[in-house]
C-alpha atoms as a PDB file:
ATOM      1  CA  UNK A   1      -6.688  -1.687  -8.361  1.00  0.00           C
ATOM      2  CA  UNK A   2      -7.655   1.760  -7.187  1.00  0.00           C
ATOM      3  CA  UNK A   3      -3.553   2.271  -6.982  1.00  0.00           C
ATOM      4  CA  UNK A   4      -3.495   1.930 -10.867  1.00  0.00           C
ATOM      5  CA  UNK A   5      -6.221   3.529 -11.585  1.00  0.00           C
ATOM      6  CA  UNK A   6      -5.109   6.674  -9.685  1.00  0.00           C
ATOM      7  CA  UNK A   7      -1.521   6.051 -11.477  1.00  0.00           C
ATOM      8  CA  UNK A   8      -2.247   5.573 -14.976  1.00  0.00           C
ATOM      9  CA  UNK A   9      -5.484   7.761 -14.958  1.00  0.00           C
ATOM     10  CA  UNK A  10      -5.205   9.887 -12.458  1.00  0.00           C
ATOM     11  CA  UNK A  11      -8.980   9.777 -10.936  1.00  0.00           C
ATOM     12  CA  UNK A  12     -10.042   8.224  -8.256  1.00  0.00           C
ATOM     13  CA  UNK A  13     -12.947   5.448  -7.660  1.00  0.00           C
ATOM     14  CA  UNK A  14     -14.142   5.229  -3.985  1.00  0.00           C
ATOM     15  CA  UNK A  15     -16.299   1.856  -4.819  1.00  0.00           C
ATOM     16  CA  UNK A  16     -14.707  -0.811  -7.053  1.00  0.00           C
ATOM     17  CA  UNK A  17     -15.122  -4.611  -8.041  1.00  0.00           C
ATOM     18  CA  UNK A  18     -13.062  -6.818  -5.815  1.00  0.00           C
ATOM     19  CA  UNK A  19     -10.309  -9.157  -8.348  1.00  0.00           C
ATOM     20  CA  UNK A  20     -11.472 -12.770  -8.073  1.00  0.00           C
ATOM     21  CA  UNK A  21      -8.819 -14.852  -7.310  1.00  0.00           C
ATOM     22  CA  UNK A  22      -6.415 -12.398  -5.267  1.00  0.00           C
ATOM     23  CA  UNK A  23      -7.271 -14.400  -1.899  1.00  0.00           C
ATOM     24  CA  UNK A  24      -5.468 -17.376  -3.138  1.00  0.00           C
ATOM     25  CA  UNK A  25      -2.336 -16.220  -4.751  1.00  0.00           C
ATOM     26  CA  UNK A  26      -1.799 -14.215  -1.805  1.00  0.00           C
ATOM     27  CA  UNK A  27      -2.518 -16.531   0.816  1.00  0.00           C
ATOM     28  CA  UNK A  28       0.499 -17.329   2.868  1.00  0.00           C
ATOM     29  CA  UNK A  29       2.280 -13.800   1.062  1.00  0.00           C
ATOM     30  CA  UNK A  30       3.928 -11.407   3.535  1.00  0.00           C
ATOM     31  CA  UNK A  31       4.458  -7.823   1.959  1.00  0.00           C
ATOM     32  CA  UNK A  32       4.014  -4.251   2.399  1.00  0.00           C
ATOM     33  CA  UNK A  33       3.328  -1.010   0.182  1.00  0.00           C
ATOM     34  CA  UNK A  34       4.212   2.595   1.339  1.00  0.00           C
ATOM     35  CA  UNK A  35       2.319   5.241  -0.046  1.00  0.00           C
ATOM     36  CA  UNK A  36       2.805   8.400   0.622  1.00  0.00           C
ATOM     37  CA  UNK A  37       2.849  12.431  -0.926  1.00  0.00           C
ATOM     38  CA  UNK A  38       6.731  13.207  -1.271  1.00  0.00           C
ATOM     39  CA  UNK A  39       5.696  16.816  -1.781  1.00  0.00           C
ATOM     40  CA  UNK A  40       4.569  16.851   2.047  1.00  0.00           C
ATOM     41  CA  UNK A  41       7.118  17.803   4.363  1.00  0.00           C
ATOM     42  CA  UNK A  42       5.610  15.126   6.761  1.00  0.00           C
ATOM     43  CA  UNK A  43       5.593  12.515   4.710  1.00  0.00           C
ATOM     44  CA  UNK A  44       9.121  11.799   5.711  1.00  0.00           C
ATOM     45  CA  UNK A  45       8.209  11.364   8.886  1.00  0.00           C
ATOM     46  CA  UNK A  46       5.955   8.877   7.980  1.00  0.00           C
ATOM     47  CA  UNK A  47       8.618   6.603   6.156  1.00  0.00           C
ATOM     48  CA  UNK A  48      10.725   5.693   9.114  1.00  0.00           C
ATOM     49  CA  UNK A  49       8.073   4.918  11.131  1.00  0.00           C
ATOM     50  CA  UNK A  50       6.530   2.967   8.300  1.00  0.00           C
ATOM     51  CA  UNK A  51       9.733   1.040   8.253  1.00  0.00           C
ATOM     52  CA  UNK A  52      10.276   0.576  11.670  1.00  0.00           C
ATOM     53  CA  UNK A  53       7.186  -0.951  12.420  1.00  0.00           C
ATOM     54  CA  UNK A  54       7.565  -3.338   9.317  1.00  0.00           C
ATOM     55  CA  UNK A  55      10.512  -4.194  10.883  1.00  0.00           C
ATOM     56  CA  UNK A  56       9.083  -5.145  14.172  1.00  0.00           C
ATOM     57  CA  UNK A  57       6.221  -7.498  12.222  1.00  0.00           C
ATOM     58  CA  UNK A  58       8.673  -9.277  10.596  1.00  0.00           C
ATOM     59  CA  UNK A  59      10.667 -10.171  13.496  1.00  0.00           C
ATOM     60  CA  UNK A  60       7.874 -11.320  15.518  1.00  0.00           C
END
């Protein structure tokens, strides 16, 4: 929620209403979101070891 609001309104809001209902349609879901600023050199940096640790969850 705060993702979308920053994305289609470009503010921010540090305290939010929780969605009702997430818990159980993700229940059992495995997934992952990388966000990151790609106008940061180290951001890059970030990526690969983003993915590399994904990796390592998934395999377990």
């Amino acid at each position: 929620s705060c993702l979308l609001l920053q994305f289609t309104d470009k503010r921010f809001q540090p305290v939010h209403d929780l969605t009702i209902g997430v818990e159980f349609g993700a229940r059992g879901a495995a997934g992952a979101l990388l966000v990151y600023d790609i106008t940061r050199r180290t951001a890059s940096n970030v990526e690969e070891a983003f993915i590399n640790t994904a990796k390592e969850i998934y395999e377990k």
